[in-house]
Coordinates of C-alpha atoms and ligand atoms in Angstrom, one line a residue:
X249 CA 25.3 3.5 1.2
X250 CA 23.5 1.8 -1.5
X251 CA 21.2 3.5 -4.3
X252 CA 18.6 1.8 -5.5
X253 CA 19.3 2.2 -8.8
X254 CA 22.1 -0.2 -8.8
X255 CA 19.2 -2.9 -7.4
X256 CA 17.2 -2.4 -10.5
X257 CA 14.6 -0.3 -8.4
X258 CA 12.9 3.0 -9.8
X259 CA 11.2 5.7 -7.6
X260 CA 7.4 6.6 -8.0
X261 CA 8.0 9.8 -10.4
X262 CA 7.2 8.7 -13.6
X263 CA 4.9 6.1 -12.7
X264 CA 2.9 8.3 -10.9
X265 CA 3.0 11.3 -14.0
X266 CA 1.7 8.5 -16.0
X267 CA -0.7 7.3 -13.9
X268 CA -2.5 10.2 -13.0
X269 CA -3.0 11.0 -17.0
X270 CA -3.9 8.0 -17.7
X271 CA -6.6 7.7 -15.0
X272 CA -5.5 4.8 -12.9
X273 CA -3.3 3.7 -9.6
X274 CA -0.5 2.3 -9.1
X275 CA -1.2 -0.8 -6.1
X276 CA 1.0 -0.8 -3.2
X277 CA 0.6 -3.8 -1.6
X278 CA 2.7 -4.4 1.6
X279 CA 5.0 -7.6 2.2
X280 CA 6.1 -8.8 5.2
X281 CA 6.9 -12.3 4.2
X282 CA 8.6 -14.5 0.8
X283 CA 5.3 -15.6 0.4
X284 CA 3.8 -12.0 -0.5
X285 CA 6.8 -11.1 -2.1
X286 CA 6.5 -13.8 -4.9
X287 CA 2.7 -13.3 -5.0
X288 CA 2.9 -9.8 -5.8
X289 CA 5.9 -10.5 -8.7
X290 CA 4.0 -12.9 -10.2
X291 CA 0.8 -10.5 -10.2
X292 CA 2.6 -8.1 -11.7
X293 CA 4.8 -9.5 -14.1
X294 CA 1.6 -11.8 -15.3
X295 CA -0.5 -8.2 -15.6
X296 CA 2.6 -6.0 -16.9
X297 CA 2.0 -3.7 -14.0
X298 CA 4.6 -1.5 -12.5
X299 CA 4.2 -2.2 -8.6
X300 CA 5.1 -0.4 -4.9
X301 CA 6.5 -3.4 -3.0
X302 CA 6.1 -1.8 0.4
X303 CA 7.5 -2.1 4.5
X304 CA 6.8 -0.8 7.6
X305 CA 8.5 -0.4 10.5
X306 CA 6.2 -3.4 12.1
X307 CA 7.4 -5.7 9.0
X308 CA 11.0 -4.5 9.8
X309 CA 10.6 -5.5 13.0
X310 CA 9.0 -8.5 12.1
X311 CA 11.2 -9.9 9.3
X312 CA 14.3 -7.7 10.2
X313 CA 15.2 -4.7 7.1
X314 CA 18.1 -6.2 5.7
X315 CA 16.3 -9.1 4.4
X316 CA 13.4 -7.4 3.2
X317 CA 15.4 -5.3 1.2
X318 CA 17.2 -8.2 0.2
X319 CA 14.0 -9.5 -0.8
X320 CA 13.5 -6.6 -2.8
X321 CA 16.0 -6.9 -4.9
X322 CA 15.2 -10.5 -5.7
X323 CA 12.1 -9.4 -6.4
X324 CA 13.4 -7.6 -9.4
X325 CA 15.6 -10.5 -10.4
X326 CA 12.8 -13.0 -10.1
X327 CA 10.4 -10.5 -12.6
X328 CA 13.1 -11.0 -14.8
X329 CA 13.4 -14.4 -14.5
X330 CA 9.7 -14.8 -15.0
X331 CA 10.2 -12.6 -18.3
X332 CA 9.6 -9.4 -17.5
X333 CA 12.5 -7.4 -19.3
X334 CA 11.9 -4.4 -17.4
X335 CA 10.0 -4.5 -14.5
X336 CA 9.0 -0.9 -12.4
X337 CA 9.3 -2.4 -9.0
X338 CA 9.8 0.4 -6.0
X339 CA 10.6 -0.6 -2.7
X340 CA 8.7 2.2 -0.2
X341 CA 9.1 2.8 3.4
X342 CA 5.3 2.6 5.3
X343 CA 4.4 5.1 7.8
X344 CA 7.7 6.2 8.2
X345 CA 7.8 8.0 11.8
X346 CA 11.1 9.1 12.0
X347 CA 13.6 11.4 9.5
X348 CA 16.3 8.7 11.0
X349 CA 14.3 5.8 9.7
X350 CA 13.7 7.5 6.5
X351 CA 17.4 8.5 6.1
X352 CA 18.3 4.4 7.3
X353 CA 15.9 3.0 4.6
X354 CA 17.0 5.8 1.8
X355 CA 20.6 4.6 2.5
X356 CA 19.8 1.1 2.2
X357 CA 18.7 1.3 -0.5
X358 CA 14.7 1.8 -0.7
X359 CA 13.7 4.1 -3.7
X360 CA 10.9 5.7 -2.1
X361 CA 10.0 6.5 1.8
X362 CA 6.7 8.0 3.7
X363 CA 7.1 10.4 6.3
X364 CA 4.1 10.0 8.3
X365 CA 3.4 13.5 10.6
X366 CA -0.1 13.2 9.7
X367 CA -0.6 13.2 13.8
X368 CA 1.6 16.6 13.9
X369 CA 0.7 19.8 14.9
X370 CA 0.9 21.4 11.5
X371 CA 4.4 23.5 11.4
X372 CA 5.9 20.4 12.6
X373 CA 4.5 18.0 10.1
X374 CA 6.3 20.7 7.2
X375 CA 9.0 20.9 9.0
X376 CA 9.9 17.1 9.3
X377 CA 8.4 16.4 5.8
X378 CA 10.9 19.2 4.6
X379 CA 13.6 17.5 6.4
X380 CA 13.1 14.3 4.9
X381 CA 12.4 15.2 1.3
X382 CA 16.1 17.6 1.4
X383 CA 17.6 14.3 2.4
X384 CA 15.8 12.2 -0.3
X385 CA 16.0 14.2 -3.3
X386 CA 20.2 14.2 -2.9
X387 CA 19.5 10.6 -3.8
X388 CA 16.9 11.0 -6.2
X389 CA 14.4 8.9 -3.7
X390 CA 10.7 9.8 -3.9
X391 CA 8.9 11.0 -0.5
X392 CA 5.3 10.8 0.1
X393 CA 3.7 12.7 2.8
X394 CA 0.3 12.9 5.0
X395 CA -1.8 15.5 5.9
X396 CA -5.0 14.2 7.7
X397 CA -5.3 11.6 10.1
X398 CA -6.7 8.0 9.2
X399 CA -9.0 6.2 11.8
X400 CA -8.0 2.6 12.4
X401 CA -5.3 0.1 14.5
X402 CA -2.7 -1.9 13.6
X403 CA 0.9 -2.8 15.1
X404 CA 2.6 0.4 14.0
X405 CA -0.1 2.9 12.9
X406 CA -3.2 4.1 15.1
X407 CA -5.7 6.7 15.8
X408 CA -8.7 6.7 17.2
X409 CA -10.4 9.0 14.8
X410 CA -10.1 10.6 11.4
X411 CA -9.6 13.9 10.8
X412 CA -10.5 14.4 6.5
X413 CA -7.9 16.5 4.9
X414 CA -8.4 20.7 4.5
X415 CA -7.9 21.5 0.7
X416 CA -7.3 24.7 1.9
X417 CA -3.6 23.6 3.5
X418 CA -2.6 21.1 0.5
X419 CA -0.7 24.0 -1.8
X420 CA 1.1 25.3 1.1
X421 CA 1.7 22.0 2.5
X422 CA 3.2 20.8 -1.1
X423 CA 4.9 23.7 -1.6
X424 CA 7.0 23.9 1.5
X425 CA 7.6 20.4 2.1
X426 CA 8.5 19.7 -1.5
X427 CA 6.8 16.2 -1.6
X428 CA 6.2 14.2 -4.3
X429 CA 3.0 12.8 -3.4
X430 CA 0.7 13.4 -0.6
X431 CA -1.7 10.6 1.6
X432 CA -5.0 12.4 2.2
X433 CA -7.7 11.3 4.3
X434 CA -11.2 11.3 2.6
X435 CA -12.9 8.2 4.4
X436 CA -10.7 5.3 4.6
X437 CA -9.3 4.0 7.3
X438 CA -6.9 0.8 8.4
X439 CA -6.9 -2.7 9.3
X440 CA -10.1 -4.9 8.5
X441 CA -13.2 -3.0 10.4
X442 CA -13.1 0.8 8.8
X443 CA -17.1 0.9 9.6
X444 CA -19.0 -0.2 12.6
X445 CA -22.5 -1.7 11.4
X446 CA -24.5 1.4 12.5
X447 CA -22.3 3.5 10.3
X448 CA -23.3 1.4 7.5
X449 CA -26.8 0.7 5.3
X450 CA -28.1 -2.5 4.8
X451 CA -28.6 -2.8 0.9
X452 CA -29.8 -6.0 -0.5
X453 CA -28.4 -8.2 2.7
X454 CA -25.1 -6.3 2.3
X455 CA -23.8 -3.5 4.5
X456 CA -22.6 -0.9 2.3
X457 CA -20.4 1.7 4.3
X458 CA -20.9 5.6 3.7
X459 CA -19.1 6.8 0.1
X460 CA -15.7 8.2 0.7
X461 CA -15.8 11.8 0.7
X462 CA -15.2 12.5 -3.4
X463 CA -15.8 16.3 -3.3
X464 CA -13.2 16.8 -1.0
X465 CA -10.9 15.0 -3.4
X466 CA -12.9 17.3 -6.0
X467 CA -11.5 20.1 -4.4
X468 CA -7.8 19.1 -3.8
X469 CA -7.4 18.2 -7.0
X470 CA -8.0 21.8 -8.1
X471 CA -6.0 23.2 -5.6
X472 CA -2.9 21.1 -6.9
X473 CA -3.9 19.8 -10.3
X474 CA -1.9 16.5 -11.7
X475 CA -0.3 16.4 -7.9
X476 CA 0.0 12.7 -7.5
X477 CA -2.7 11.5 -4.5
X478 CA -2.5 8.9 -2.2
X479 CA -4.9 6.8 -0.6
X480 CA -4.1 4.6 2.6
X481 CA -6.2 2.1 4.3
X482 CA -8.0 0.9 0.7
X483 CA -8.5 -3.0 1.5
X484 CA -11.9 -3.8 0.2
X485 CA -11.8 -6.8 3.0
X486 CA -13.7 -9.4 1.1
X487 CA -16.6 -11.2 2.3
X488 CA -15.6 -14.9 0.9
X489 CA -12.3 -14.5 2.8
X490 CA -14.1 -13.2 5.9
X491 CA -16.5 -16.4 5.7
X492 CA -13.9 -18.3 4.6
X493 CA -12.0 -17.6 8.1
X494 CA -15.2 -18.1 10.1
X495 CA -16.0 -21.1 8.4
X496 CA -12.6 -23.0 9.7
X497 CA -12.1 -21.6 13.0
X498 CA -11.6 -18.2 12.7
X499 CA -13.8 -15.3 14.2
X500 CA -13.8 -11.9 12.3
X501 CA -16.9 -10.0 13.8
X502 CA -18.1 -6.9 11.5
X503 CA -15.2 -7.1 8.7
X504 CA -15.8 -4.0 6.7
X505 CA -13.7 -2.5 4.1
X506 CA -14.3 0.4 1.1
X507 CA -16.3 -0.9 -1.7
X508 CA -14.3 -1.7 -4.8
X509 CA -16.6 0.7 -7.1
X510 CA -15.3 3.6 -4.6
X511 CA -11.5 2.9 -5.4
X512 CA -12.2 2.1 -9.0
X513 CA -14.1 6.1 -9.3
X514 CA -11.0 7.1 -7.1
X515 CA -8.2 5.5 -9.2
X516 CA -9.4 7.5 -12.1
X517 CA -8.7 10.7 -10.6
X518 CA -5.6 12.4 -9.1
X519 CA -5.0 9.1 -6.7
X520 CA -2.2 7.4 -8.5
X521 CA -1.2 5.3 -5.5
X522 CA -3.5 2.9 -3.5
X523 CA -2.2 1.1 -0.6
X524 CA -3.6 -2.6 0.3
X525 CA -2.4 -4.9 3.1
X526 CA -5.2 -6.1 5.2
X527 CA -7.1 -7.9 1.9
X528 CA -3.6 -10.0 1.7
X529 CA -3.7 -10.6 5.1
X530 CA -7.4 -12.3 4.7
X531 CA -6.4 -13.8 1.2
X532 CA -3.2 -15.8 3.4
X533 CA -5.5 -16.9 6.5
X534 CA -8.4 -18.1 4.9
X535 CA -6.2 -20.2 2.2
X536 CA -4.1 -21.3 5.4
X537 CA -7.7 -22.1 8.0
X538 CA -8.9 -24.0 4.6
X539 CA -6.4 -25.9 4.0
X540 CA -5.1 -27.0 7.9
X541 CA -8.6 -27.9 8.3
X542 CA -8.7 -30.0 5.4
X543 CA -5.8 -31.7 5.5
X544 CA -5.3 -32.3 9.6
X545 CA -2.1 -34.0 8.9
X546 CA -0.2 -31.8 7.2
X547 CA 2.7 -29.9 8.4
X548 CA 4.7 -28.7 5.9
X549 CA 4.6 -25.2 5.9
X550 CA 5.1 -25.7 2.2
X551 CA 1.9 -27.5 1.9
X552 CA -0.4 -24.5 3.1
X553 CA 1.6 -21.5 1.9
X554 CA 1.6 -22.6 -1.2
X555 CA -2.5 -22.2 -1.7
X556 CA -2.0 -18.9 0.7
X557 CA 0.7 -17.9 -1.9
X558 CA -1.7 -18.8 -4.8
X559 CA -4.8 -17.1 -3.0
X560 CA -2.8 -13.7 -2.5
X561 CA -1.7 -13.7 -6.6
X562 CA -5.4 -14.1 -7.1
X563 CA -6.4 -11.3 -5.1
X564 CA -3.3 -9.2 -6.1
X565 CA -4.4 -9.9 -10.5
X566 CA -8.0 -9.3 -9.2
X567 CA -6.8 -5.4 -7.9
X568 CA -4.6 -5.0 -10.2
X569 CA -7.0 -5.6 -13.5
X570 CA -10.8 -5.0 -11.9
X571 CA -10.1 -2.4 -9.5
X572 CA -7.0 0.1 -10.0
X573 CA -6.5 -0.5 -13.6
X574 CA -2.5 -0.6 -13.9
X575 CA -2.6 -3.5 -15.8
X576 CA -0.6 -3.5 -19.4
X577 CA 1.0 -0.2 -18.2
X578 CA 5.0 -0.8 -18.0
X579 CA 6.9 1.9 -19.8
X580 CA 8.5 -0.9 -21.8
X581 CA 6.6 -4.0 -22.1
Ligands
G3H730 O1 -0.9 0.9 7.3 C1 -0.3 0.0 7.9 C2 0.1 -1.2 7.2 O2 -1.1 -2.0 7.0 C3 1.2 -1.9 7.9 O3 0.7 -2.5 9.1 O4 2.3 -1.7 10.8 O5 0.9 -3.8 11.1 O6 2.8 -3.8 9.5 P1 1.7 -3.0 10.2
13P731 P1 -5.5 -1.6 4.7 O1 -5.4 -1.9 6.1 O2 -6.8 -1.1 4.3 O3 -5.0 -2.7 3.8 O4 -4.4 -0.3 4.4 C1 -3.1 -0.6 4.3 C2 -2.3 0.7 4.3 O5 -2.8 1.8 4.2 C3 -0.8 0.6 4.4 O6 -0.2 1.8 4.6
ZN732 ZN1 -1.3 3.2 5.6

């Protein structure tokens, strides 16, 4: 058993208490790989944010959980090393799906876990959240939990359709499941096409996808007011990466993601906590297309993950300072 305390790790409590009075989000930006790791310490130590370094089970799989958490903990001696005193780094379980994957990350030392029953009948949802938050709170670990389903596919996480949250279920669902922060859905979805075309309007050559649904938000903020909100599937999927990954090879029909103005409004409400993988994903491949295809002969892996490392810090400062707003914001700067 390992707390996360002793890794230099903090849980999302007081970030998120400070962050919903001050009107912006914290990012939580998934890593799968060193690469993203070391992109999203630099972005935050350079912007004095505090940061949700997050896995899912698909990255576990991927990059195997005792070196991500491994990689976690570097992450909080490389901050330091890059001269950030005290850096708010928490290490967050993804779309948990399973109390014994929540309970295996908890005692392994993540500060913070998800418990997705979002596709639950209702009771069980409570029930399973309620399981995983008694076992969390012994340790002092944070637990987020979903109520609504998100549209959208990717390796660990799909469903065909969204289903927007009911403000009328969010007190009860707090209450009884004790959670510390709750994913809603209000119009965002995963992966890098949230919209088909038709769903969108065509404003000044630009599709513009329908606003996410704020009065819905409205009214779950007064149901639980100060109750730190979550928003999942938030890339903004850029259109220079998209044509960027065109351009060299790639083929990305109908990328869509939520406008940056619609998570800038959002961050200044009760959504303390904003979750962004896909735009990484397109900040690393079009960096990597760009530079195989200008430089055939290289094959160093250093060579192209180095501008896919330095494309991702871009992206990650750009979120960071233009969008969510957590810049400067460290307890102790
Ligand atoms: O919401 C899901 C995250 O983007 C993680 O995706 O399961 O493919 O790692 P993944
Ligand atoms: P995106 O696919 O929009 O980046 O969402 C990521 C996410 O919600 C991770 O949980
Ligand atoms: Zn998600």
């Amino acid at each position: 058993m390992v707390n996360y305390k002793d890794l230099g790790l903090v849980n999302t409590r007081e970030m998120f208490k400070r962050a919903v009075a001050g009107g912006y989000a914290i990012p939580a930006f998934n890593f799968n790989t060193m690469e993203q790791m070391q992109a999203i310490v630099q972005a935050a130590v350079e912007t004095k944010s505090p940061v949700i370094m997050q896995v899912s089970k698909g990255a576990r799989n991927y990059a195997n959980a005792s070196i991500l958490r491994y990689m976690a903990e570097g992450a909080v001696a490389y901050a330091k090393e890059l001269g950030c005193e005290h850096p708010e780094i928490v290490l967050h379980l993804d779309h948990g799906d399973s109390f014994e994957l929540c309970k295996d990350c908890i005692d392994m030392g993540f500060s913070s876990v998800m418990i997705d029953g979002s596709h639950l009948p209702y009771e069980e949802n409570i029930a399973l959240a309620k399981k995983v938050v008694d076992y969390a709170h012994q340790f002092d670990v944070t637990v987020e939990a979903e109520l609504g389903v998100l549209a959208g596919v990717e390796d660990e996480v799909s469903a065909a359709e969204s289903h927007y949250t009911k403000p009328e279920e969010v007190i009860d669902f707090a209450t009884r499941t004790g959670c510390d922060s709750l994913a809603i859905s209000i119009g965002t979805s995963h992966g890098a096409h949230k919209f088909t075309p038709e769903q969108c309007t065509l404003v000044n050559g630009v599709l513009v996808p329908p606003p996410l649904a704020f009065d819905i938000l409205a009214e779950i903020e007064k149901k639980l007011p100060g109750f730190p909100i979550v928003l999942h599937g938030s890339s903004s999927v850029p259109m220079d990466e998209v044509n960027t990954i065109n351009q060299y090879g790639g083929k990305l029909d109908a990328a869509i993601g939520i406008p940056e103005d619609q998570l800038r409004k959002a961050s200044k409400s009760a959504v303390c906590k904003i979750n962004i993988d896909s735009d990484s994903r397109l900040a690393m491949t079009a960096a990597i297309r760009k530079h195989l295809a200008e430089h055939p002969g290289d094959f160093d892996p250093r060579q192209y993950l180095k501008p896919a490392r330095e494309n991702m810090k871009k992206m990650y400062i750009h979120k960071i300072v233009n969008v969510l707003g957590s810049d400067g914001k460290l307890a102790i700067q």
